[in-house]
Amino acid sequence: QVQFVESGGGLVQPGGSLRLSCAASGIIFSRYAMGWYRQAPGKQRELVARITTGGSANYADSVKGRFTISRDSAKNTVVLQMNSLKPKDTAVYYCNGDVLGNPLSTTWGQGTQVTVPS
């Protein structure tokens, strides 16, 4: 059974930082690219960062230069370091496997809420 458990969200002032973590199970982690997605109220879920099995990372333009994705295949975890946070980053953040920009699994975790007040 595929499972993703996200943690690390919270309330942070503009300009602050948060470190999100995701533990994956039920997949052969080392075989898949991984992605962090987010969904803001009233908006569709979007991919914000992606990391390949080899460690190459890609970012949405809106977070480029501020967010850093990393992975630890020994621990089946993927981390999103978020710096210089802005109110527009407010959303629920999820991780999932990633297949060419699309989520690997239809099963999503509970996500972790990030709130940056304006």
mmCIF file of C-alpha atoms in Angstrom:
data_model
loop_
_atom_site.group_PDB
_atom_site.id
_atom_site.type_symbol
_atom_site.label_atom_id
_atom_site.label_comp_id
_atom_site.label_asym_id
_atom_site.label_seq_id
_atom_site.Cartn_x
_atom_site.Cartn_y
_atom_site.Cartn_z
ATOM 1 C CA GLN A 1 0.000 0.000 0.000
ATOM 2 C CA VAL A 2 1.451 3.319 -1.093
ATOM 3 C CA GLN A 3 1.622 5.854 1.694
ATOM 4 C CA PHE A 4 3.066 9.345 2.020
ATOM 5 C CA VAL A 5 3.312 11.090 5.377
ATOM 6 C CA GLU A 6 4.141 14.791 5.305
ATOM 7 C CA SER A 7 5.251 16.880 8.250
ATOM 8 C CA GLY A 8 6.918 20.140 9.152
ATOM 9 C CA GLY A 9 4.361 22.736 8.199
ATOM 10 C CA GLY A 10 3.235 25.615 10.357
ATOM 11 C CA LEU A 11 2.668 29.325 10.655
ATOM 12 C CA VAL A 12 5.621 31.457 9.676
ATOM 13 C CA GLN A 13 6.043 35.164 9.064
ATOM 14 C CA PRO A 14 6.949 36.459 5.600
ATOM 15 C CA GLY A 15 10.619 35.981 4.950
ATOM 16 C CA GLY A 16 10.823 33.017 7.272
ATOM 17 C CA SER A 17 11.750 29.398 6.592
ATOM 18 C CA LEU A 18 10.251 25.964 7.014
ATOM 19 C CA ARG A 19 11.545 22.479 6.358
ATOM 20 C CA LEU A 20 9.009 19.938 5.170
ATOM 21 C CA SER A 21 9.638 16.227 5.281
ATOM 22 C CA CYS A 22 7.870 13.330 3.611
ATOM 23 C CA ALA A 23 8.195 9.655 4.447
ATOM 24 C CA ALA A 24 7.228 7.306 1.640
ATOM 25 C CA SER A 25 6.329 3.654 1.904
ATOM 26 C CA GLY A 26 4.839 1.028 -0.348
ATOM 27 C CA ILE A 27 6.976 1.994 -3.327
ATOM 28 C CA ILE A 28 10.504 1.188 -4.389
ATOM 29 C CA PHE A 29 11.590 4.699 -3.520
ATOM 30 C CA SER A 30 14.897 4.638 -5.354
ATOM 31 C CA ARG A 31 13.160 3.931 -8.665
ATOM 32 C CA TYR A 32 10.994 7.042 -8.750
ATOM 33 C CA ALA A 33 11.355 10.733 -9.103
ATOM 34 C CA MET A 34 9.617 12.486 -6.232
ATOM 35 C CA GLY A 35 7.656 15.679 -6.156
ATOM 36 C CA TRP A 36 6.302 18.224 -3.742
ATOM 37 C CA TYR A 37 2.905 19.584 -4.651
ATOM 38 C CA ARG A 38 0.769 22.243 -3.062
ATOM 39 C CA GLN A 39 -2.857 23.235 -3.102
ATOM 40 C CA ALA A 40 -4.023 26.657 -2.074
ATOM 41 C CA PRO A 41 -7.666 27.330 -1.184
ATOM 42 C CA GLY A 42 -9.812 27.419 -4.287
ATOM 43 C CA LYS A 43 -6.955 26.413 -6.568
ATOM 44 C CA GLN A 44 -5.799 23.250 -8.236
ATOM 45 C CA ARG A 45 -2.959 21.222 -6.863
ATOM 46 C CA GLU A 46 0.336 22.194 -8.504
ATOM 47 C CA LEU A 47 3.797 20.695 -8.673
ATOM 48 C CA VAL A 48 6.340 23.012 -7.078
ATOM 49 C CA ALA A 49 9.493 20.898 -6.973
ATOM 50 C CA ARG A 50 10.662 17.638 -8.450
ATOM 51 C CA ILE A 51 13.778 15.559 -7.911
ATOM 52 C CA THR A 52 14.913 12.688 -10.090
ATOM 53 C CA THR A 53 16.371 9.423 -8.901
ATOM 54 C CA GLY A 54 19.785 10.858 -9.674
ATOM 55 C CA GLY A 55 19.207 13.986 -7.624
ATOM 56 C CA SER A 56 18.505 16.511 -10.364
ATOM 57 C CA ALA A 57 15.932 19.058 -9.271
ATOM 58 C CA ASN A 58 13.414 21.232 -11.066
ATOM 59 C CA TYR A 59 11.240 23.970 -9.631
ATOM 60 C CA ALA A 60 8.201 25.954 -10.514
ATOM 61 C CA ASP A 61 9.118 29.499 -11.434
ATOM 62 C CA SER A 62 7.211 30.784 -8.412
ATOM 63 C CA VAL A 63 9.573 29.047 -5.969
ATOM 64 C CA LYS A 64 12.834 28.951 -7.896
ATOM 65 C CA GLY A 65 15.713 30.294 -5.842
ATOM 66 C CA ARG A 66 13.767 29.996 -2.597
ATOM 67 C CA PHE A 67 12.914 26.303 -2.264
ATOM 68 C CA THR A 68 15.287 23.340 -2.322
ATOM 69 C CA ILE A 69 14.222 19.725 -2.702
ATOM 70 C CA SER A 70 16.381 16.817 -1.593
ATOM 71 C CA ARG A 71 15.995 13.102 -1.068
ATOM 72 C CA ASP A 72 17.455 10.370 1.084
ATOM 73 C CA SER A 73 16.895 7.020 -0.576
ATOM 74 C CA ALA A 74 18.280 5.176 2.437
ATOM 75 C CA LYS A 75 15.466 6.609 4.554
ATOM 76 C CA ASN A 76 12.787 6.842 1.850
ATOM 77 C CA THR A 77 12.323 10.514 2.615
ATOM 78 C CA VAL A 78 12.122 13.674 0.564
ATOM 79 C CA VAL A 79 12.624 17.113 2.053
ATOM 80 C CA LEU A 80 11.569 20.550 0.920
ATOM 81 C CA GLN A 81 13.530 23.430 2.409
ATOM 82 C CA MET A 82 11.544 26.625 1.996
ATOM 83 C CA ASN A 83 13.192 29.994 2.508
ATOM 84 C CA SER A 84 12.039 33.573 2.002
ATOM 85 C CA LEU A 85 8.445 32.486 2.373
ATOM 86 C CA LYS A 86 5.690 34.694 0.996
ATOM 87 C CA PRO A 87 1.951 34.877 1.644
ATOM 88 C CA LYS A 88 1.341 33.316 -1.779
ATOM 89 C CA ASP A 89 3.126 30.178 -0.539
ATOM 90 C CA THR A 90 0.233 29.514 1.819
ATOM 91 C CA ALA A 91 -1.158 26.088 0.925
ATOM 92 C CA VAL A 92 -1.361 22.469 1.953
ATOM 93 C CA TYR A 93 1.808 20.723 0.806
ATOM 94 C CA TYR A 94 1.875 17.115 -0.342
ATOM 95 C CA CYS A 95 4.481 14.760 -1.676
ATOM 96 C CA ASN A 96 4.046 11.976 -4.186
ATOM 97 C CA GLY A 97 6.033 10.020 -6.653
ATOM 98 C CA ASP A 98 6.380 11.877 -9.900
ATOM 99 C CA VAL A 99 6.107 10.582 -13.437
ATOM 100 C CA LEU A 100 6.923 13.310 -15.943
ATOM 101 C CA GLY A 101 5.179 15.968 -13.898
ATOM 102 C CA ASN A 102 2.214 13.848 -12.921
ATOM 103 C CA PRO A 103 1.650 12.183 -9.557
ATOM 104 C CA LEU A 104 2.609 8.534 -9.366
ATOM 105 C CA SER A 105 -0.167 7.542 -7.017
ATOM 106 C CA THR A 106 -3.796 8.516 -6.696
ATOM 107 C CA THR A 107 -3.354 8.004 -2.971
ATOM 108 C CA TRP A 108 -2.334 11.238 -1.268
ATOM 109 C CA GLY A 109 -1.233 11.795 2.290
ATOM 110 C CA GLN A 110 -2.907 14.211 4.656
ATOM 111 C CA GLY A 111 -0.523 16.967 3.634
ATOM 112 C CA THR A 112 0.991 19.595 5.860
ATOM 113 C CA GLN A 113 -0.380 23.117 6.149
ATOM 114 C CA VAL A 114 1.921 26.060 5.513
ATOM 115 C CA THR A 115 0.561 29.469 6.410
ATOM 116 C CA VAL A 116 2.344 32.732 5.693
ATOM 117 C CA PRO A 117 0.168 35.670 6.753
ATOM 118 C CA SER A 118 0.076 38.844 4.720
#
